[in-house]
mmCIF file of C-alpha atoms and ligand atoms in Angstrom:
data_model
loop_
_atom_site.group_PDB
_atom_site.id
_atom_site.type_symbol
_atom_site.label_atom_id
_atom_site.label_comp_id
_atom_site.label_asym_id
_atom_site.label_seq_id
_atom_site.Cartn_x
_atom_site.Cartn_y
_atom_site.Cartn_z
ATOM 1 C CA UNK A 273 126.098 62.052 118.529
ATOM 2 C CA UNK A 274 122.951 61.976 117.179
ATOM 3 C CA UNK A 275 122.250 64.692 114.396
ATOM 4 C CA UNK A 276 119.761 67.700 115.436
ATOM 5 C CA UNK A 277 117.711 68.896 112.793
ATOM 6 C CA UNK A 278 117.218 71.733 110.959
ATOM 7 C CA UNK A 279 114.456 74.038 112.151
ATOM 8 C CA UNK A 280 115.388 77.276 111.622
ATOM 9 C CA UNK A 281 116.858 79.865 108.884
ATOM 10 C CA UNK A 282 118.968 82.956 108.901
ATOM 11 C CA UNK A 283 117.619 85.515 105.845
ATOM 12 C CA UNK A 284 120.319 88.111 105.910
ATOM 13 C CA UNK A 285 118.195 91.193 104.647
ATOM 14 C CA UNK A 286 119.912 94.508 105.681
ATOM 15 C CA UNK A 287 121.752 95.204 102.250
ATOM 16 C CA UNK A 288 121.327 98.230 100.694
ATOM 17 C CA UNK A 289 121.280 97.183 97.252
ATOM 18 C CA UNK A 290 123.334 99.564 95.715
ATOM 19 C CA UNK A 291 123.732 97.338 92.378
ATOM 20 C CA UNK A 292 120.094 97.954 91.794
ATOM 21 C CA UNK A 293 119.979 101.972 92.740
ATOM 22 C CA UNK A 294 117.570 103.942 92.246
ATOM 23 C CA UNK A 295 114.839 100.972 92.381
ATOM 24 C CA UNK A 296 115.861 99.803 95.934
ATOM 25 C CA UNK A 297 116.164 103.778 97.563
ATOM 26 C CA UNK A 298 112.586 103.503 98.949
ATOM 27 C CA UNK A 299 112.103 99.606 98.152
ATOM 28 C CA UNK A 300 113.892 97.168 100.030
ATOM 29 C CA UNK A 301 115.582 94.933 97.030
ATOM 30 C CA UNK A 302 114.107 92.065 98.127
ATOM 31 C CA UNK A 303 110.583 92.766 97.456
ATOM 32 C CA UNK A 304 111.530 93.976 94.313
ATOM 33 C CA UNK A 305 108.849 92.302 92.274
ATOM 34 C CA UNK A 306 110.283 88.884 90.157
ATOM 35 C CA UNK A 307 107.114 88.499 87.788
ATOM 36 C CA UNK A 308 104.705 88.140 90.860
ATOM 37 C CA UNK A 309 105.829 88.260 93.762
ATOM 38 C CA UNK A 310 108.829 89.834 95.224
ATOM 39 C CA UNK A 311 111.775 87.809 95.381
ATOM 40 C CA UNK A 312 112.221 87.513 99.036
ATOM 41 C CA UNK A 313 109.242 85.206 98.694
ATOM 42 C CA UNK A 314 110.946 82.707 96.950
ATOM 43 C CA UNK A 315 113.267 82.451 98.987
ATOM 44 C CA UNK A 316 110.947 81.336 102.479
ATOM 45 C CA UNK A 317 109.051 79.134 100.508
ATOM 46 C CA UNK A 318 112.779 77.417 99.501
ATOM 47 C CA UNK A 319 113.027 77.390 103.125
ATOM 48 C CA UNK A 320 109.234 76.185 103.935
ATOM 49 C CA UNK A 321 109.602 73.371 101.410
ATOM 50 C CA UNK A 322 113.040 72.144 103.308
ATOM 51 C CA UNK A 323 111.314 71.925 106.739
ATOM 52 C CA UNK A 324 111.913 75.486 108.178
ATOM 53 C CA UNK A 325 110.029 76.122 110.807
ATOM 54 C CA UNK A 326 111.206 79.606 112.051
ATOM 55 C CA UNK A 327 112.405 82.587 110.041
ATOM 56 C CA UNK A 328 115.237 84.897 111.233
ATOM 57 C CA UNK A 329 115.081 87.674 109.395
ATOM 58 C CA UNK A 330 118.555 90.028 109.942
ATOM 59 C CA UNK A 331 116.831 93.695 108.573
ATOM 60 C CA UNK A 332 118.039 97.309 108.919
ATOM 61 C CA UNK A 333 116.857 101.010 108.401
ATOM 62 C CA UNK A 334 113.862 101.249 105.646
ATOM 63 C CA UNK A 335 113.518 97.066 105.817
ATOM 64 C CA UNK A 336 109.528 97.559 107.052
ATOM 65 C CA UNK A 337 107.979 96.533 104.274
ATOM 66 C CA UNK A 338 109.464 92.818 104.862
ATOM 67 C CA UNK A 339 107.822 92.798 108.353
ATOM 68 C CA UNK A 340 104.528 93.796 106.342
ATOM 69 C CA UNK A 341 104.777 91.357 103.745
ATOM 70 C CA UNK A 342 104.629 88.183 106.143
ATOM 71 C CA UNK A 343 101.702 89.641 108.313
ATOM 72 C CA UNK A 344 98.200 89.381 107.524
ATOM 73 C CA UNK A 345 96.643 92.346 105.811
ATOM 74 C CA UNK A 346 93.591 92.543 107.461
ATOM 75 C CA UNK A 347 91.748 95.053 105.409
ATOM 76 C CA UNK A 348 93.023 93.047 102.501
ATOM 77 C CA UNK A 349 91.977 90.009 103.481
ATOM 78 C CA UNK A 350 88.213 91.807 104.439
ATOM 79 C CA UNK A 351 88.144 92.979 100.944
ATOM 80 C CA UNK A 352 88.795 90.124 99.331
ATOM 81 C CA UNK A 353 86.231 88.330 101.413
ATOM 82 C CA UNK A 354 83.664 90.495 101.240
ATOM 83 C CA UNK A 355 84.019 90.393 96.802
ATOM 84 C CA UNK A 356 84.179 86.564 97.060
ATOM 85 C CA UNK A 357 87.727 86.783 95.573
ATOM 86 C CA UNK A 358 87.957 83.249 97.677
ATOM 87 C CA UNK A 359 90.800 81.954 95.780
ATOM 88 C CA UNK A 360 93.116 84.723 96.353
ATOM 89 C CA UNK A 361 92.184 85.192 100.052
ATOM 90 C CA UNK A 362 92.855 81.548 100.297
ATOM 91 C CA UNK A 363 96.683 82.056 98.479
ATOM 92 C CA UNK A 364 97.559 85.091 100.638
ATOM 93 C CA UNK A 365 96.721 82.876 103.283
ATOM 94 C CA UNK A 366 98.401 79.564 102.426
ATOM 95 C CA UNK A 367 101.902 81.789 101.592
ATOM 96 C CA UNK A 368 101.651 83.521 105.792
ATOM 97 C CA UNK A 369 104.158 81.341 107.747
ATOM 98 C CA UNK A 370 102.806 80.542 110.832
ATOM 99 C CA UNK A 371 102.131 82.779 113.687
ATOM 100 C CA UNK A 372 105.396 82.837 115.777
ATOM 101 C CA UNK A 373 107.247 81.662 112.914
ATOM 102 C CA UNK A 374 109.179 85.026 112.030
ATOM 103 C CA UNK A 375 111.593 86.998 114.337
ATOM 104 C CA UNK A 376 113.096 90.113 112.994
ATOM 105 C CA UNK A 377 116.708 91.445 114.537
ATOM 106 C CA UNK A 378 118.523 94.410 113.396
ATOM 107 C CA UNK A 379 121.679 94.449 111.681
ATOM 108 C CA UNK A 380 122.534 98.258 113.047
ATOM 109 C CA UNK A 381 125.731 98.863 110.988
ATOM 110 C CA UNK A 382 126.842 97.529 107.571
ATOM 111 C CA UNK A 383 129.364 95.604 108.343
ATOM 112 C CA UNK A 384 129.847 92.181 106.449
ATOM 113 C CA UNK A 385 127.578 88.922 105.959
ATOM 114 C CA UNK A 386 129.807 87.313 108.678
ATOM 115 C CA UNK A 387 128.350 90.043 111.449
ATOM 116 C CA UNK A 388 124.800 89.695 110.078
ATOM 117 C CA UNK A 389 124.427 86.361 110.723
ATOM 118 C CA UNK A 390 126.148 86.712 113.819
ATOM 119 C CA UNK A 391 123.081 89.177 114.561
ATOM 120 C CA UNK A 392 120.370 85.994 114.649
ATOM 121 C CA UNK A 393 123.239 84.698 117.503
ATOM 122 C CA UNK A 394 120.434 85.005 120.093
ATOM 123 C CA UNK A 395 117.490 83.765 118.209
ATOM 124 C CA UNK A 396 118.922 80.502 116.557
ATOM 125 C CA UNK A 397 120.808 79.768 119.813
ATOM 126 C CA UNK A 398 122.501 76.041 120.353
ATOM 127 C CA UNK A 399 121.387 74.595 117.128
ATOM 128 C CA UNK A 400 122.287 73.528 113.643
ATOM 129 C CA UNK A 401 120.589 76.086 111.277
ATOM 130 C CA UNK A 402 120.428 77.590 107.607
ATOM 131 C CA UNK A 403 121.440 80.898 105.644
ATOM 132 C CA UNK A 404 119.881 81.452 102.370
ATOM 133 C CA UNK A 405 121.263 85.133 100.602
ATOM 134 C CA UNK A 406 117.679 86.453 99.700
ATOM 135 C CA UNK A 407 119.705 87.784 96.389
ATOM 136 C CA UNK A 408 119.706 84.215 94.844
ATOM 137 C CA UNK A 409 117.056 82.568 93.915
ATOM 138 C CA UNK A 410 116.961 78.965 92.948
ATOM 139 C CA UNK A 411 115.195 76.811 91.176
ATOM 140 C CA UNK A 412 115.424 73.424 90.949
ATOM 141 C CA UNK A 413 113.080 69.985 90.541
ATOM 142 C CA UNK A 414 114.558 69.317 94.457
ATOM 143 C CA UNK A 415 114.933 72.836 95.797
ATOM 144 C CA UNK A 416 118.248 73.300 96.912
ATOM 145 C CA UNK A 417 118.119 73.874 100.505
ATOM 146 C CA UNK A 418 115.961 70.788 100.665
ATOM 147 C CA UNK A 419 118.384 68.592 99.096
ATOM 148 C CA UNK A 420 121.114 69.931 101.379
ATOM 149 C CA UNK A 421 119.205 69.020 104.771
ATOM 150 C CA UNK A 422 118.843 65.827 103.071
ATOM 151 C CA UNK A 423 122.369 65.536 102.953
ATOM 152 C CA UNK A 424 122.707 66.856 106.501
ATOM 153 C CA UNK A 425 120.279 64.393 107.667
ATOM 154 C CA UNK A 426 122.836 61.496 106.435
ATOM 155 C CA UNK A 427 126.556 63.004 107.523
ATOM 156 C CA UNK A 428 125.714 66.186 109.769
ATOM 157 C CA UNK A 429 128.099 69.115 110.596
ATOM 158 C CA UNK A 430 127.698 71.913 107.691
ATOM 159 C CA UNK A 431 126.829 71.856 104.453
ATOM 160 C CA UNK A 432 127.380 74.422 101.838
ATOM 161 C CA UNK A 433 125.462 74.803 98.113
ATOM 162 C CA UNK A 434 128.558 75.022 95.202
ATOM 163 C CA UNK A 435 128.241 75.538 91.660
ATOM 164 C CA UNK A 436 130.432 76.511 89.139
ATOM 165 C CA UNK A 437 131.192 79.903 87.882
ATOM 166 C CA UNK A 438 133.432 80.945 84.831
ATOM 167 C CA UNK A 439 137.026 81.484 86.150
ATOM 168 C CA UNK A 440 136.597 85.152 85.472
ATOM 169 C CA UNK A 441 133.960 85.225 87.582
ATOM 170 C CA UNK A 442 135.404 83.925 91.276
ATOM 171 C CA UNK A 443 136.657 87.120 92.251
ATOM 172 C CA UNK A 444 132.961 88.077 92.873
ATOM 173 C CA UNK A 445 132.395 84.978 94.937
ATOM 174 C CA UNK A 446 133.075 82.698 97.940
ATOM 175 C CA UNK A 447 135.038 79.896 96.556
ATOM 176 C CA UNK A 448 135.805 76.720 97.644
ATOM 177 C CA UNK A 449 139.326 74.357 97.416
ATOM 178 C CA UNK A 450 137.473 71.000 96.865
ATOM 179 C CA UNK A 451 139.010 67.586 98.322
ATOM 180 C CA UNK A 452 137.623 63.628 97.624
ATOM 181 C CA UNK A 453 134.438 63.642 96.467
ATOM 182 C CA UNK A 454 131.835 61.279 98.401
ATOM 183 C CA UNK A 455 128.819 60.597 96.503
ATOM 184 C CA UNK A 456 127.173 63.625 95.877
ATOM 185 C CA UNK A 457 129.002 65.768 98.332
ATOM 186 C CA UNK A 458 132.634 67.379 98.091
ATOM 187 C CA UNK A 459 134.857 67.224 101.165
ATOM 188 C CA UNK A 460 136.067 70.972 101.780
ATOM 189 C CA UNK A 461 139.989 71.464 102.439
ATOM 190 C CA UNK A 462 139.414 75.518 102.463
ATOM 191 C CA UNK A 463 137.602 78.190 101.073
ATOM 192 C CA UNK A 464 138.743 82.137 100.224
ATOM 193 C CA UNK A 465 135.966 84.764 99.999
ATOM 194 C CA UNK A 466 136.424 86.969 96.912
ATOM 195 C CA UNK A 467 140.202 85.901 95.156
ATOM 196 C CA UNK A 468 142.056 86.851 92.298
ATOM 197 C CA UNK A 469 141.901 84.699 89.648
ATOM 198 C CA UNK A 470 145.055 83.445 89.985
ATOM 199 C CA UNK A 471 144.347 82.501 93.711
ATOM 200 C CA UNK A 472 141.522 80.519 93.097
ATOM 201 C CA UNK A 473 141.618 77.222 94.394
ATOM 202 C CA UNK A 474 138.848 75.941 91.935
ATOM 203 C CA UNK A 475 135.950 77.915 90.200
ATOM 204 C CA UNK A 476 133.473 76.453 92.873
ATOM 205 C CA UNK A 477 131.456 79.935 94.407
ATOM 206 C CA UNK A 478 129.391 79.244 97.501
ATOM 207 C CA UNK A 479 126.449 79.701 95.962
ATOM 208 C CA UNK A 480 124.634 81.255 98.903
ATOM 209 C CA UNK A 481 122.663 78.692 101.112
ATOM 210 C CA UNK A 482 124.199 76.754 104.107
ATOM 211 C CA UNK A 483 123.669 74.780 106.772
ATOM 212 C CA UNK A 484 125.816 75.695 109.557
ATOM 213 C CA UNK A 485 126.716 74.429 112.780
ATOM 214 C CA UNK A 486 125.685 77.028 116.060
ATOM 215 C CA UNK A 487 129.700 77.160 116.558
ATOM 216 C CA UNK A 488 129.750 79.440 114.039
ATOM 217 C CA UNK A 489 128.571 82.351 116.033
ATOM 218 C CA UNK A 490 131.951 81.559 118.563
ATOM 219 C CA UNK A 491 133.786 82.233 115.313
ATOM 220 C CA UNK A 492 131.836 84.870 113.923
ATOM 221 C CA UNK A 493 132.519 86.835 117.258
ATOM 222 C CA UNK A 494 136.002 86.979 117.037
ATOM 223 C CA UNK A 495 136.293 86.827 113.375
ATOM 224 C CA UNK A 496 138.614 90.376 112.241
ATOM 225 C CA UNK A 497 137.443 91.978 108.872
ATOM 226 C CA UNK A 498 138.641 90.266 105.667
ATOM 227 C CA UNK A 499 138.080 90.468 101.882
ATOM 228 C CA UNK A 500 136.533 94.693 101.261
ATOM 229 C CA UNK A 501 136.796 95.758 104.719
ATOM 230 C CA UNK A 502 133.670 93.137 105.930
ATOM 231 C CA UNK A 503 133.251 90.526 108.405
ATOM 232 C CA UNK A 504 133.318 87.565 106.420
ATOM 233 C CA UNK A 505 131.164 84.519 107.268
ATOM 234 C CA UNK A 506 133.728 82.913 104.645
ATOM 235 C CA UNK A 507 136.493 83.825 107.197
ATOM 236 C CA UNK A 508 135.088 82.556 109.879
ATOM 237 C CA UNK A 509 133.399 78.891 108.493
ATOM 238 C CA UNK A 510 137.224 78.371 107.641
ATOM 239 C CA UNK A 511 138.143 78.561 111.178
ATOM 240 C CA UNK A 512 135.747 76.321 112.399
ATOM 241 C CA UNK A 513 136.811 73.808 109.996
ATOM 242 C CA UNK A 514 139.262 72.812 112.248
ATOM 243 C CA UNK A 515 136.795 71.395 114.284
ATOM 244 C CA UNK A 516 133.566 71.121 112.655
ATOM 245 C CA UNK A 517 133.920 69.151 108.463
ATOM 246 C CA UNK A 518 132.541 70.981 106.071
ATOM 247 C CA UNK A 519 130.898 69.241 102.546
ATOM 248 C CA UNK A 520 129.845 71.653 99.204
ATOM 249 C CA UNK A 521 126.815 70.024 97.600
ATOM 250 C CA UNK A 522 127.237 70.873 93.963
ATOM 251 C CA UNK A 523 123.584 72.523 93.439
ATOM 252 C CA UNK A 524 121.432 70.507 90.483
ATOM 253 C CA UNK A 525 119.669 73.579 88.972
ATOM 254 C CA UNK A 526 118.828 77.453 88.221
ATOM 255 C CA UNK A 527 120.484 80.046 90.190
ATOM 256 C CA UNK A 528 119.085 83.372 89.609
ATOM 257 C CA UNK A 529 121.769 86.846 90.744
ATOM 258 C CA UNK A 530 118.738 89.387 91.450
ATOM 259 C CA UNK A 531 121.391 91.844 92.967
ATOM 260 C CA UNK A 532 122.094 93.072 89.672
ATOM 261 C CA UNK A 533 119.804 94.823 87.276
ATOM 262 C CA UNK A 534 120.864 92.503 84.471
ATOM 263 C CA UNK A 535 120.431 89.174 86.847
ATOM 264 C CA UNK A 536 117.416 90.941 88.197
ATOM 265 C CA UNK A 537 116.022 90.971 84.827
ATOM 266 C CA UNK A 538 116.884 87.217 84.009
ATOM 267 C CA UNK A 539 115.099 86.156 87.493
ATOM 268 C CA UNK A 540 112.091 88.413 86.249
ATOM 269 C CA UNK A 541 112.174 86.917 82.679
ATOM 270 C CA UNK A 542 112.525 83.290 83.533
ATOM 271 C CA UNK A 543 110.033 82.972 86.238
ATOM 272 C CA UNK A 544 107.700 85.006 83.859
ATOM 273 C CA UNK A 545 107.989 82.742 81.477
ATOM 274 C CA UNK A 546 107.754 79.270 83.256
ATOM 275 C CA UNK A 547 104.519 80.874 84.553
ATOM 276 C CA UNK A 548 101.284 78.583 83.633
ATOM 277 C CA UNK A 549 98.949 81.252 83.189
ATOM 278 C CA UNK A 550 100.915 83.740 81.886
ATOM 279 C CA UNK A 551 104.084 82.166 80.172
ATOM 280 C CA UNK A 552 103.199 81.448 76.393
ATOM 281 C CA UNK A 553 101.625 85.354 76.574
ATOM 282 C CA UNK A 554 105.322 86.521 78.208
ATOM 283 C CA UNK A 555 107.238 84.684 75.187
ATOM 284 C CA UNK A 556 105.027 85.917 72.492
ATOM 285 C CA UNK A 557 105.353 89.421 74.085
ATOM 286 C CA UNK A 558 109.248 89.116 74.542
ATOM 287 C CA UNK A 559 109.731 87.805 71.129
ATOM 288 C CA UNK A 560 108.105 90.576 69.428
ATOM 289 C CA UNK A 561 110.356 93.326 71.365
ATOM 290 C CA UNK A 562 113.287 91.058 70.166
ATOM 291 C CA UNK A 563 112.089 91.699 66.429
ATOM 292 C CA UNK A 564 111.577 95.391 66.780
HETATM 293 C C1 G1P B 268 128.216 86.553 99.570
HETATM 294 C C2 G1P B 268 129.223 85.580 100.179
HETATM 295 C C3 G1P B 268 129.966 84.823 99.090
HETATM 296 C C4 G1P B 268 128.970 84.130 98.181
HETATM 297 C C5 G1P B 268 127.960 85.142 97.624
HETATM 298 C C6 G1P B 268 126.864 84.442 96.850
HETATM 299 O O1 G1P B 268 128.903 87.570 98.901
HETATM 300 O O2 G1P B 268 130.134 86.311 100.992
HETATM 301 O O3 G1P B 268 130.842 83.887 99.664
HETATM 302 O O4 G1P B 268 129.645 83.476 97.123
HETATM 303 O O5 G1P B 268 127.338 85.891 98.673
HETATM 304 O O6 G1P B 268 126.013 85.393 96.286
HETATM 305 P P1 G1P B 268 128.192 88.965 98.483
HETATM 306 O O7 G1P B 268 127.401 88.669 97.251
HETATM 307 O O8 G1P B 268 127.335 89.359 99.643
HETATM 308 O O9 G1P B 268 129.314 89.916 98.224
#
């Protein structure tokens, strides 16, 4: 069977953000500024640079500013014109994904990953497509969704990002049980959503970006509520490894947490300082609070 690309990507973006409370009661967290932009940006361009051509975004209540953010701004864009800020204009304009390109379905009750994605059932339809969790971002010399539908492109069927986490840490995670390894990739025997340390089958998390086979919504719609009361999308990708293999691509790079203040922070600080304009400014600046 021949392998059907990737075109399109799931951005589950309903979360309340309750790590990051008060910042995220009016703001949705992901445009929550990380240096310049806020971080839901990062995340589509991930997705841009790996091909994407349509963005399913799964929002809920007080999510507008989202929709905003990837519409022209016309009286922006006049302004800017009209001062010769040319550069800028040109930038807002470059980062728009294409007219079309962006669907927006409502998640209408909180309840799990599993029935988010579920929610873009409709819109992805009979085709392969992605997930990326908006609250990691990565960073990388090959960003990692890009090197995943590289991967796909070679062995198909679904592909999920791994790295690994401190043992004390995989009871905040999806892990995986990891079989032979072949090449890069891992072949998956299982996966648990959120154990206890001591029924961890490795300290590989799912690291929040997958490509995922459109039999996942059959799954999802049955799939019964698991680890805190959710719908799991953990849950259900084990179920549908009975018929569909499933390979963790260890991810080669940064992973930024920005659904905590202290990750958010780290995201903030590292992308501040890797920034060419800005970044020897942000170190000198950060060094000198150090000292005080
Ligand atoms: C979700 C997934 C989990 C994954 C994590 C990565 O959990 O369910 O498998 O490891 O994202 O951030 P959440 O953070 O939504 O609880």
């Amino acid at each position: 069977m021949p392998i059907k690309p990737v075109r399109k990507a799931v951005l589950p973006v309903a979360g309340l953000g309750t790590r990051v409370l008060p910042a995220t009661k009016v703001t949705p967290k992901e445009m929550l500024t990380v240096f310049d932009r806020p971080a839901i940006h990062y995340v589509v361009d991930e997705a841009r640079a790996a091909g994407i051509e349509h963005f399913v975004f799964v929002t809920g209540r007080n999510k507008a500013a989202i929709e905003d953010y990837f519409d022209s701004a016309y009286e922006l864009e006049a302004t800017l014109e009209a001062k010769g800020k040319t550069a800028l204009l040109n930038q807002l304009k470059a980062d728009l994904p294409a007219a079309g390109a962006c669907s927006f379905v409502r998640q209408q009750a909180p309840l799990g990953l599993g029935h988010a994605v579920w929610c873009a059932r409709d819109i992805v339809g009979d085709e392969p497509f992605a997930v990326l969790l908006p609250d990691m971002i990565m960073r990388a010399q090959t960003p990692c969704l890009a090197a995943m539908t590289k991967a796909y492109g070679k062995i198909g069927g679904n592909i999920i990002s791994v790295e690994e986490v401190p043992m004390s840490e995989v009871s905040s995670y999806g892990i995986v049980d990891p079989g032979a390894r072949k090449g890069e990739l891992i072949e998956m025997k299982g996966m648990v959503e959120k154990p206890p340390v001591d029924k961890a089958p490795s300290n590989l998390m799912i690291s929040g970006r997958y490509i995922l086979q459109p039999e996942i919504f059959d799954a999802l719609a049955e799939q019964t509520p698991g680890a805190g009361g959710e719908i799991q999308l953990t849950d259900a990708m084990l179920r549908l490894m009975d018929t569909s293999p499933f390979h963790a691509l260890p991810f080669k790079g940064e992973t930024f947490d920005t659904g905590s203040k202290t990750g958010y922070l780290r995201a903030f600080a590292a992308h501040a300082l890797a920034d060419p304009e800005h970044g020897a400014e942000v170190r000198q600046i950060l060094e000198a609070l150090l000292k005080s």
